Amino acid sequence: MSSPVRPLIIAIANQKGGVGKTTTAINLAAALAARGLATLLIDLDPQGNASTGLGFDRSCSFVGTYELLVGPRPAPDAIQPTDLTNLFLVAADTDLVGAEIELVEADDRTGRLAKSLAHLPTGQFRVVIIDCPPSLGLLNLNGLVAADSVLVPLQCEFFALEGISQLMRTIDRVKGGPNPRLKLAGIVLTMYDRRNNLTDLVADDARSFFGDKVFATTIPRNIRISEAPSHGKPVLTYDPRSTGAAAYIQLADELIRRENLI
Ligand code: ADP
Ligand code: MG
């Protein structure tokens, strides 16, 4: 038997909204869980799309991400099971929207999530995925300070690379300060549409800029991926035979290989 290891903590970040962060967080987490890796998804976005996308009812009373950050509380207090074996969730409580402001005056305001996650028992999870909000504020910084690596979804559209240098500077600042172990896990091209020439241009740009940091797997634009959250399911269980489900399984396998997760 292998010895228990610390989980690999991956923040899914890009300050642009609508680029596929939450979709990637949910579906990559589900695919890793389906591959047998105990996976914890943390919803760090006050919009709570990762929570509702997994069928979690946010109107009930529960301990969530806000409590981890502001309480502060140890992460094990907030872990919920999901319908998928091996997949667990820390949901975004509705108070999370105020955390950004409440933390401004707090001490160690960017290290709260890291501290909370340090309470996860060794060996309980192999991977922790953090779904970051579309900003570079305090919530996002908590994600980057807690993470081992950052995975950046890049939507294949005009201006896709705009803002990426700002994100890279933020990552460098976190690395030079509170979290020296932070690295770039990679760039994932999302909403990839082979029939659109712009897609190829963005993909070429990204690959010439980031080289092999860009995952070989691309996520196609796929209607089943966008329908799944309204059914409270990852695409993997909503439509296992869709191209979207296959793409996220392939992404999980590529990540598993790159990071020696199995
Ligand atoms: P973010 O978390 O970065 O704001 P989302 O993951 O919420 O972005 O995605 C934005 C929108 O695009 C959502 O409506 C989502 O369903 C849709 N979407 C994301 N990825 C895909 C895809 N590969 N194919 C089709 N729709 C997608
Ligand atoms: Mg999101």
Coordinates of N, CA, C and O in Angstrom, one line a residue, residues 7-173:
P7 N -3.0 16.0 -0.3 CA -3.7 16.2 -1.6 C -3.0 17.2 -2.5 O -2.3 18.1 -2.0
L8 N -3.1 17.1 -3.8 CA -2.7 18.1 -4.7 C -3.8 19.1 -4.8 O -5.0 18.8 -5.1
I9 N -3.5 20.4 -4.5 CA -4.6 21.4 -4.4 C -4.4 22.3 -5.7 O -3.4 22.9 -5.9
I10 N -5.5 22.3 -6.5 CA -5.5 23.0 -7.8 C -6.5 24.1 -7.7 O -7.7 23.9 -7.6
A11 N -6.1 25.4 -8.0 CA -7.0 26.5 -8.1 C -7.3 26.7 -9.6 O -6.4 26.7 -10.4
I12 N -8.6 26.7 -9.9 CA -9.1 27.0 -11.3 C -9.3 28.5 -11.3 O -10.3 29.0 -10.7
A13 N -8.4 29.2 -12.0 CA -8.5 30.7 -12.0 C -8.4 31.4 -13.3 O -7.6 30.9 -14.2
N14 N -9.1 32.4 -13.4 CA -9.0 33.4 -14.6 C -10.0 34.5 -14.2 O -11.1 34.2 -13.9
Q15 N -9.5 35.7 -14.1 CA -10.4 36.8 -13.6 C -11.5 37.1 -14.6 O -12.4 37.9 -14.2
K16 N -11.4 36.6 -15.8 CA -12.5 36.8 -16.7 C -13.7 35.9 -16.4 O -13.4 34.7 -16.0
G17 N -14.9 36.4 -16.5 CA -16.0 35.6 -16.2 C -16.4 34.8 -17.5 O -16.1 35.3 -18.6
G18 N -17.1 33.7 -17.4 CA -17.6 33.0 -18.5 C -16.6 32.3 -19.4 O -16.9 32.0 -20.5
V19 N -15.5 32.0 -18.8 CA -14.4 31.3 -19.7 C -14.4 29.8 -19.5 O -13.7 29.1 -20.1
G20 N -15.3 29.3 -18.5 CA -15.3 27.9 -18.3 C -14.6 27.4 -17.0 O -14.3 26.2 -16.8
K21 N -14.4 28.3 -16.0 CA -13.8 27.9 -14.8 C -14.7 26.9 -14.0 O -14.2 25.8 -13.7
T22 N -15.9 27.3 -13.8 CA -16.8 26.5 -13.0 C -17.1 25.2 -13.7 O -17.1 24.1 -13.1
T23 N -17.3 25.3 -15.0 CA -17.6 24.0 -15.8 C -16.4 23.1 -15.7 O -16.6 21.9 -15.5
T24 N -15.2 23.6 -15.7 CA -14.0 22.8 -15.6 C -13.8 22.3 -14.2 O -13.5 21.1 -14.0
A25 N -14.1 23.1 -13.2 CA -14.0 22.7 -11.8 C -14.9 21.5 -11.6 O -14.5 20.4 -11.1
I26 N -16.2 21.6 -11.9 CA -17.1 20.5 -11.7 C -16.8 19.3 -12.5 O -16.7 18.2 -11.9
N27 N -16.5 19.4 -13.8 CA -16.4 18.3 -14.6 C -15.0 17.6 -14.5 O -14.9 16.4 -14.6
L28 N -14.0 18.4 -14.2 CA -12.7 17.8 -14.0 C -12.7 17.0 -12.6 O -12.2 15.9 -12.5
A29 N -13.3 17.7 -11.6 CA -13.4 17.0 -10.3 C -14.2 15.7 -10.5 O -13.8 14.7 -9.9
A30 N -15.3 15.7 -11.2 CA -16.1 14.5 -11.4 C -15.4 13.4 -12.1 O -15.4 12.2 -11.8
A31 N -14.6 13.8 -13.1 CA -13.8 12.9 -13.9 C -12.7 12.3 -13.1 O -12.4 11.1 -13.2
L32 N -12.0 13.1 -12.2 CA -11.0 12.5 -11.3 C -11.6 11.5 -10.3 O -11.1 10.5 -10.1
A33 N -12.8 11.9 -9.8 CA -13.5 11.0 -8.9 C -13.9 9.7 -9.6 O -13.7 8.6 -9.0
A34 N -14.3 9.8 -10.9 CA -14.7 8.6 -11.6 C -13.5 7.7 -11.9 O -13.6 6.5 -12.0
R35 N -12.3 8.3 -11.9 CA -11.0 7.6 -12.1 C -10.6 7.0 -10.7 O -9.5 6.5 -10.6
G36 N -11.4 7.2 -9.7 CA -11.1 6.6 -8.4 C -10.3 7.4 -7.4 O -9.9 7.0 -6.3
L37 N -10.1 8.7 -7.8 CA -9.3 9.6 -6.9 C -10.3 10.3 -6.0 O -11.3 11.0 -6.4
A38 N -10.1 10.3 -4.7 CA -10.9 11.0 -3.7 C -10.7 12.5 -4.0 O -9.6 13.0 -3.8
T39 N -11.8 13.2 -4.3 CA -11.7 14.6 -4.8 C -12.6 15.5 -4.0 O -13.8 15.2 -3.8
L40 N -12.1 16.6 -3.6 CA -12.9 17.6 -2.9 C -12.9 18.9 -3.7 O -11.9 19.4 -4.2
L41 N -14.2 19.3 -4.0 CA -14.4 20.6 -4.8 C -14.8 21.7 -3.8 O -15.7 21.5 -3.0
I42 N -14.0 22.8 -3.9 CA -14.4 23.9 -3.0 C -14.9 25.1 -3.8 O -14.3 25.5 -4.8
D43 N -16.1 25.5 -3.5 CA -16.8 26.6 -4.3 C -16.4 27.9 -3.6 O -16.9 28.2 -2.6
L44 N -15.5 28.6 -4.3 CA -15.0 29.9 -3.7 C -15.6 31.1 -4.4 O -15.2 32.2 -4.2
D45 N -16.6 30.8 -5.2 CA -17.3 31.9 -5.9 C -18.6 32.2 -5.3 O -19.5 31.3 -5.2
P46 N -18.9 33.5 -4.8 CA -20.2 33.8 -4.1 C -21.4 33.4 -5.0 O -22.5 33.3 -4.5
Q47 N -21.2 33.4 -6.3 CA -22.3 33.0 -7.2 C -22.8 31.5 -6.9 O -23.9 31.2 -7.3
G48 N -21.9 30.7 -6.4 CA -22.2 29.4 -6.0 C -22.6 28.4 -7.2 O -23.3 27.4 -6.9
N49 N -22.1 28.7 -8.4 CA -22.5 27.9 -9.5 C -22.0 26.5 -9.4 O -22.6 25.5 -9.9
A50 N -20.8 26.3 -8.8 CA -20.3 24.9 -8.7 C -21.1 24.1 -7.7 O -21.3 22.9 -7.9
S51 N -21.7 24.8 -6.7 CA -22.5 24.1 -5.7 C -23.9 23.7 -6.3 O -24.2 22.5 -6.3
T52 N -24.5 24.7 -7.0 CA -25.8 24.3 -7.6 C -25.6 23.4 -8.8 O -26.5 22.5 -9.0
G53 N -24.5 23.5 -9.5 CA -24.2 22.7 -10.6 C -24.1 21.2 -10.2 O -24.2 20.3 -11.1
L54 N -23.8 21.0 -8.9 CA -23.7 19.6 -8.4 C -25.0 19.2 -7.7 O -25.0 18.2 -7.0
G55 N -26.0 20.0 -7.9 CA -27.3 19.7 -7.3 C -27.5 20.1 -5.8 O -28.4 19.7 -5.2
F56 N -26.5 20.9 -5.3 CA -26.6 21.2 -3.9 C -27.6 22.4 -3.7 O -27.6 23.3 -4.5
D57 N -28.5 22.2 -2.7 CA -29.5 23.2 -2.4 C -29.0 24.3 -1.5 O -28.8 24.0 -0.3
R58 N -28.7 25.5 -2.0 CA -28.0 26.5 -1.2 C -29.0 27.2 -0.3 O -28.6 28.1 0.5
S59 N -30.3 26.9 -0.4 CA -31.2 27.6 0.5 C -31.3 26.9 1.9 O -31.9 27.5 2.8
C60 N -30.8 25.7 2.0 CA -30.8 25.0 3.3 C -29.6 25.6 4.1 O -28.8 26.3 3.6
S61 N -29.6 25.4 5.4 CA -28.6 25.9 6.3 C -27.4 24.9 6.3 O -27.6 23.7 6.5
F62 N -26.2 25.4 6.1 CA -25.1 24.6 6.1 C -23.8 25.4 6.4 O -23.8 26.6 6.3
V63 N -22.7 24.7 6.7 CA -21.4 25.3 6.9 C -20.7 25.3 5.5 O -20.6 24.2 5.0
G64 N -20.3 26.4 5.0 CA -19.7 26.5 3.7 C -18.4 27.3 3.7 O -17.8 27.5 4.7
T65 N -18.0 27.7 2.5 CA -16.7 28.4 2.3 C -16.6 29.6 3.1 O -15.5 29.9 3.6
Y66 N -17.7 30.4 3.3 CA -17.6 31.6 4.1 C -17.1 31.3 5.5 O -16.3 32.0 6.0
E67 N -17.7 30.2 6.0 CA -17.3 29.9 7.4 C -15.8 29.5 7.5 O -15.2 29.7 8.5
L68 N -15.3 28.8 6.4 CA -13.9 28.4 6.4 C -13.0 29.7 6.5 O -12.0 29.7 7.2
L69 N -13.4 30.7 5.7 CA -12.6 31.9 5.6 C -12.8 32.8 6.8 O -11.8 33.3 7.3
V70 N -14.0 33.1 7.1 CA -14.3 34.2 8.1 C -14.4 33.6 9.5 O -14.1 34.2 10.5
G71 N -15.0 32.4 9.6 CA -15.2 31.8 11.0 C -14.0 32.0 11.9 O -14.3 32.7 12.9
P72 N -12.8 31.7 11.6 CA -12.4 30.7 10.6 C -12.6 29.3 11.1 O -12.5 29.0 12.3
R73 N -13.0 28.4 10.2 CA -13.2 27.0 10.6 C -12.3 26.0 9.8 O -12.0 26.3 8.7
P74 N -12.0 24.9 10.4 CA -11.3 23.9 9.7 C -12.1 23.3 8.6 O -13.3 23.1 8.8
A75 N -11.5 23.0 7.4 CA -12.3 22.5 6.3 C -13.1 21.3 6.5 O -14.2 21.2 6.0
P76 N -12.7 20.3 7.4 CA -13.5 19.1 7.6 C -14.9 19.4 8.1 O -15.9 18.7 7.8
D77 N -15.1 20.6 8.7 CA -16.5 21.0 9.2 C -17.5 21.2 8.1 O -18.7 21.3 8.4
A78 N -17.0 21.4 6.9 CA -17.9 21.9 5.8 C -18.0 20.9 4.7 O -18.7 21.2 3.7
I79 N -17.4 19.7 4.8 CA -17.4 18.8 3.7 C -18.8 18.1 3.5 O -19.3 17.5 4.5
Q80 N -19.3 18.1 2.3 CA -20.6 17.4 2.0 C -20.4 16.3 1.0 O -19.6 16.5 0.1
P81 N -21.1 15.2 1.1 CA -21.0 14.2 0.1 C -21.8 14.7 -1.2 O -22.6 15.7 -1.1
T82 N -21.5 14.2 -2.3 CA -22.3 14.5 -3.5 C -22.9 13.1 -4.0 O -22.7 12.1 -3.4
D83 N -23.7 13.2 -5.1 CA -24.2 12.0 -5.7 C -23.2 11.1 -6.3 O -23.5 9.9 -6.6
L84 N -22.0 11.6 -6.5 CA -20.9 10.8 -7.1 C -20.0 10.2 -6.1 O -19.6 10.9 -5.1
T85 N -19.7 8.9 -6.2 CA -18.7 8.3 -5.4 C -17.4 9.0 -5.5 O -17.0 9.5 -6.6
N86 N -16.7 9.2 -4.4 CA -15.3 9.9 -4.4 C -15.4 11.4 -4.6 O -14.3 12.0 -4.6
L87 N -16.5 12.0 -4.8 CA -16.6 13.4 -5.0 C -17.3 14.1 -3.8 O -18.4 13.8 -3.5
F88 N -16.6 15.0 -3.2 CA -17.1 15.8 -2.1 C -17.1 17.3 -2.4 O -16.3 17.7 -3.2
L89 N -17.9 18.0 -1.6 CA -18.1 19.4 -1.9 C -18.0 20.3 -0.6 O -18.6 19.9 0.4
V90 N -17.3 21.4 -0.7 CA -17.5 22.5 0.2 C -18.3 23.6 -0.5 O -17.8 24.2 -1.5
A91 N -19.6 23.7 -0.2 CA -20.5 24.6 -1.0 C -20.3 26.1 -0.6 O -19.8 26.4 0.5
A92 N -20.7 27.0 -1.5 CA -20.6 28.4 -1.2 C -21.9 28.9 -0.5 O -22.9 28.8 -1.0
D93 N -21.7 29.2 0.8 CA -22.8 29.8 1.5 C -23.1 31.2 1.0 O -22.3 31.9 0.5
T94 N -24.4 31.6 1.2 CA -24.8 32.9 0.6 C -24.0 34.1 1.2 O -23.9 35.1 0.6
D95 N -23.5 33.9 2.5 CA -22.7 35.0 3.1 C -21.4 35.2 2.4 O -20.7 36.3 2.6
L96 N -21.0 34.3 1.6 CA -19.7 34.4 0.9 C -19.5 35.7 0.2 O -18.4 36.3 0.0
V97 N -20.7 36.3 -0.3 CA -20.6 37.5 -1.1 C -20.0 38.7 -0.2 O -19.4 39.6 -0.7
G98 N -20.2 38.6 1.1 CA -19.6 39.6 2.0 C -18.2 39.4 2.5 O -17.6 40.3 3.0
A99 N -17.7 38.2 2.2 CA -16.4 37.8 2.8 C -15.3 38.7 2.3 O -14.4 39.1 3.0
E100 N -15.3 39.1 1.0 CA -14.3 39.9 0.4 C -14.1 41.2 1.2 O -13.0 41.6 1.5
I101 N -15.3 41.8 1.7 CA -15.2 43.0 2.4 C -14.8 42.8 3.9 O -14.0 43.4 4.5
E102 N -15.4 41.7 4.5 CA -15.1 41.4 5.9 C -13.7 41.1 6.1 O -13.1 41.3 7.1
L103 N -13.0 40.5 5.1 CA -11.6 40.0 5.3 C -10.6 41.2 5.1 O -9.5 41.0 5.6
V104 N -11.1 42.3 4.5 CA -10.1 43.4 4.3 C -9.4 43.8 5.6 O -8.2 44.0 5.6
E105 N -10.1 43.8 6.7 CA -9.6 44.2 8.0 C -9.0 43.1 8.8 O -8.4 43.3 9.8
A106 N -9.2 41.9 8.3 CA -8.8 40.7 9.1 C -7.3 40.4 9.0 O -6.6 40.8 8.1
D107 N -6.7 39.8 10.1 CA -5.3 39.4 10.0 C -5.2 38.1 9.1 O -6.1 37.3 9.0
D108 N -4.0 38.0 8.5 CA -3.8 36.9 7.6 C -4.9 36.7 6.6 O -5.4 35.6 6.4
R109 N -5.3 37.8 6.0 CA -6.5 37.8 5.2 C -6.4 37.0 3.9 O -7.4 36.6 3.3
T110 N -5.2 36.7 3.4 CA -5.1 35.9 2.2 C -4.8 34.4 2.5 O -4.8 33.6 1.6
G111 N -4.5 34.1 3.8 CA -4.0 32.8 4.1 C -5.1 31.9 4.8 O -4.8 30.8 5.3
R112 N -6.3 32.5 4.8 CA -7.4 31.8 5.6 C -7.8 30.4 5.0 O -8.0 29.5 5.8
L113 N -7.9 30.3 3.7 CA -8.3 29.1 3.1 C -7.2 28.0 3.3 O -7.5 26.9 3.6
A114 N -6.0 28.5 3.1 CA -4.8 27.6 3.3 C -4.8 27.0 4.7 O -4.6 25.8 4.9
K115 N -5.0 27.8 5.7 CA -5.0 27.4 7.1 C -6.2 26.4 7.3 O -6.0 25.4 8.0
S116 N -7.3 26.7 6.7 CA -8.5 25.8 6.9 C -8.2 24.4 6.3 O -8.6 23.4 6.8
L117 N -7.6 24.4 5.1 CA -7.3 23.2 4.4 C -6.2 22.4 5.0 O -6.1 21.2 4.9
A118 N -5.4 23.0 5.8 CA -4.3 22.3 6.5 C -4.9 21.3 7.5 O -4.2 20.4 7.9
H119 N -6.2 21.5 7.8 CA -6.8 20.6 8.8 C -7.4 19.3 8.1 O -7.9 18.4 8.8
L120 N -7.3 19.2 6.8 CA -7.7 18.0 6.1 C -6.8 16.8 6.5 O -5.6 16.9 6.4
P121 N -7.4 15.7 7.0 CA -6.5 14.6 7.4 C -5.7 14.1 6.2 O -6.3 14.0 5.1
T122 N -4.5 13.8 6.4 CA -3.6 13.3 5.4 C -4.2 12.0 4.8 O -4.7 11.1 5.6
G123 N -4.3 11.9 3.5 CA -4.8 10.6 2.9 C -6.3 10.6 2.6 O -6.7 9.8 1.9
Q124 N -7.0 11.6 3.1 CA -8.5 11.6 2.9 C -8.8 12.0 1.5 O -9.7 11.4 0.8
F125 N -8.1 12.9 0.9 CA -8.3 13.3 -0.5 C -7.0 13.3 -1.3 O -5.9 13.6 -0.7
R126 N -7.1 12.9 -2.6 CA -5.9 13.0 -3.4 C -5.8 14.3 -4.1 O -4.8 14.8 -4.4
V127 N -7.0 14.9 -4.4 CA -7.1 16.2 -5.1 C -8.1 17.1 -4.5 O -9.2 16.6 -4.1
V128 N -7.7 18.4 -4.4 CA -8.7 19.4 -4.0 C -8.7 20.4 -5.2 O -7.7 20.9 -5.6
I129 N -9.9 20.7 -5.6 CA -10.1 21.6 -6.8 C -10.8 22.8 -6.2 O -11.9 22.7 -5.6
I130 N -10.3 24.0 -6.4 CA -10.9 25.2 -5.9 C -11.5 26.0 -7.1 O -10.7 26.4 -8.0
D131 N -12.8 26.3 -7.1 CA -13.4 27.1 -8.2 C -13.3 28.5 -7.8 O -14.1 29.0 -6.9
C132 N -12.4 29.3 -8.4 CA -12.2 30.7 -8.0 C -13.3 31.6 -8.7 O -13.8 31.3 -9.7
P133 N -13.5 32.8 -8.0 CA -14.4 33.8 -8.6 C -13.8 34.5 -9.7 O -12.5 34.6 -9.8
P134 N -14.5 35.2 -10.6 CA -14.0 36.0 -11.7 C -13.4 37.4 -11.2 O -14.0 38.4 -11.6
S135 N -12.4 37.4 -10.4 CA -11.8 38.6 -10.0 C -10.4 38.3 -9.5 O -10.0 37.1 -9.4
L136 N -9.6 39.3 -9.2 CA -8.3 39.1 -8.6 C -8.3 39.6 -7.1 O -7.3 40.0 -6.6
G137 N -9.5 39.6 -6.5 CA -9.6 40.1 -5.1 C -9.2 39.1 -4.1 O -8.5 38.1 -4.3
L138 N -9.6 39.4 -2.8 CA -9.2 38.6 -1.7 C -9.6 37.1 -1.7 O -8.9 36.2 -1.3
L139 N -10.8 36.9 -2.3 CA -11.2 35.5 -2.4 C -10.3 34.7 -3.3 O -9.8 33.6 -3.0
N140 N -10.0 35.3 -4.5 CA -9.1 34.7 -5.4 C -7.8 34.5 -4.8 O -7.1 33.4 -5.0
L141 N -7.3 35.5 -4.1 CA -5.9 35.3 -3.5 C -5.9 34.2 -2.5 O -4.9 33.5 -2.4
N142 N -7.0 34.0 -1.7 CA -7.1 32.9 -0.8 C -6.9 31.6 -1.5 O -6.3 30.7 -1.0
G143 N -7.6 31.5 -2.7 CA -7.4 30.3 -3.5 C -6.0 30.1 -4.0 O -5.5 29.0 -3.9
L144 N -5.3 31.1 -4.4 CA -3.9 31.0 -4.9 C -3.0 30.7 -3.8 O -2.0 30.0 -4.0
V145 N -3.2 31.3 -2.6 CA -2.3 31.0 -1.5 C -2.5 29.6 -1.0 O -1.5 28.9 -0.5
A146 N -3.7 29.0 -1.1 CA -3.9 27.7 -0.6 C -3.5 26.6 -1.6 O -3.3 25.5 -1.2
A147 N -3.3 27.0 -2.9 CA -3.1 26.0 -3.9 C -1.6 25.6 -4.1 O -0.7 26.3 -3.8
D148 N -1.4 24.4 -4.7 CA -0.1 24.0 -5.2 C 0.1 24.5 -6.6 O 1.2 24.8 -7.0
S149 N -1.0 24.5 -7.3 CA -0.9 24.9 -8.7 C -2.2 25.5 -9.2 O -3.2 25.3 -8.6
V150 N -2.0 26.3 -10.3 CA -3.2 27.0 -10.9 C -3.4 26.4 -12.3 O -2.5 26.2 -13.1
L151 N -4.7 26.1 -12.5 CA -5.1 25.7 -13.8 C -6.0 26.8 -14.4 O -6.9 27.3 -13.8
V152 N -5.6 27.3 -15.6 CA -6.3 28.4 -16.2 C -7.1 28.0 -17.4 O -6.5 27.6 -18.4
P153 N -8.4 28.1 -17.3 CA -9.2 27.9 -18.5 C -9.2 29.1 -19.4 O -9.2 30.2 -19.0
L154 N -9.0 28.9 -20.7 CA -8.9 30.0 -21.7 C -9.9 29.7 -22.7 O -9.9 28.7 -23.4
Q155 N -10.9 30.7 -22.8 CA -11.9 30.5 -23.8 C -11.4 30.9 -25.2 O -10.8 32.0 -25.3
C156 N -11.6 30.1 -26.2 CA -11.1 30.3 -27.5 C -11.9 31.4 -28.2 O -12.8 31.1 -29.0
E157 N -11.7 32.6 -27.9 CA -12.4 33.8 -28.5 C -11.5 34.9 -28.6 O -10.4 34.9 -28.0
F158 N -11.9 36.0 -29.3 CA -11.1 37.2 -29.4 C -10.9 37.8 -28.0 O -11.7 37.7 -27.1
F159 N -9.7 38.3 -27.7 CA -9.3 38.9 -26.4 C -9.1 37.8 -25.4 O -9.0 38.1 -24.2
A160 N -9.0 36.6 -25.8 CA -8.8 35.5 -24.8 C -7.6 35.7 -23.9 O -7.6 35.5 -22.7
L161 N -6.5 36.2 -24.6 CA -5.2 36.3 -23.8 C -5.1 37.6 -23.1 O -4.2 37.8 -22.3
E162 N -6.1 38.5 -23.4 CA -6.1 39.8 -22.6 C -6.4 39.5 -21.2 O -7.2 38.7 -20.8
G163 N -5.6 40.1 -20.3 CA -5.8 39.9 -18.9 C -5.0 38.7 -18.3 O -4.8 38.6 -17.1
I164 N -4.5 37.9 -19.3 CA -3.7 36.7 -18.8 C -2.4 37.1 -18.2 O -1.9 36.6 -17.2
S165 N -1.8 38.2 -18.7 CA -0.5 38.7 -18.2 C -0.7 39.2 -16.7 O 0.1 39.0 -15.9
Q166 N -1.9 39.8 -16.5 CA -2.2 40.3 -15.2 C -2.4 39.1 -14.2 O -1.9 39.2 -13.1
L167 N -3.0 38.0 -14.7 CA -3.1 36.8 -13.9 C -1.7 36.2 -13.5 O -1.5 35.9 -12.4
M168 N -0.9 36.2 -14.6 CA 0.5 35.7 -14.4 C 1.3 36.5 -13.4 O 2.0 36.0 -12.6
R169 N 1.1 37.8 -13.4 CA 1.8 38.7 -12.5 C 1.3 38.4 -11.1 O 2.0 38.4 -10.1
T170 N 0.0 38.2 -10.9 CA -0.6 37.9 -9.6 C 0.0 36.6 -9.1 O 0.3 36.5 -7.9
I171 N 0.0 35.6 -10.0 CA 0.6 34.3 -9.6 C 2.1 34.5 -9.1 O 2.5 34.0 -8.1
D172 N 2.8 35.3 -9.9 CA 4.2 35.6 -9.5 C 4.3 36.3 -8.1 O 5.2 36.0 -7.3
R173 N 3.4 37.2 -7.9 CA 3.4 37.9 -6.6 C 3.1 37.0 -5.5 O 3.8 37.0 -4.4

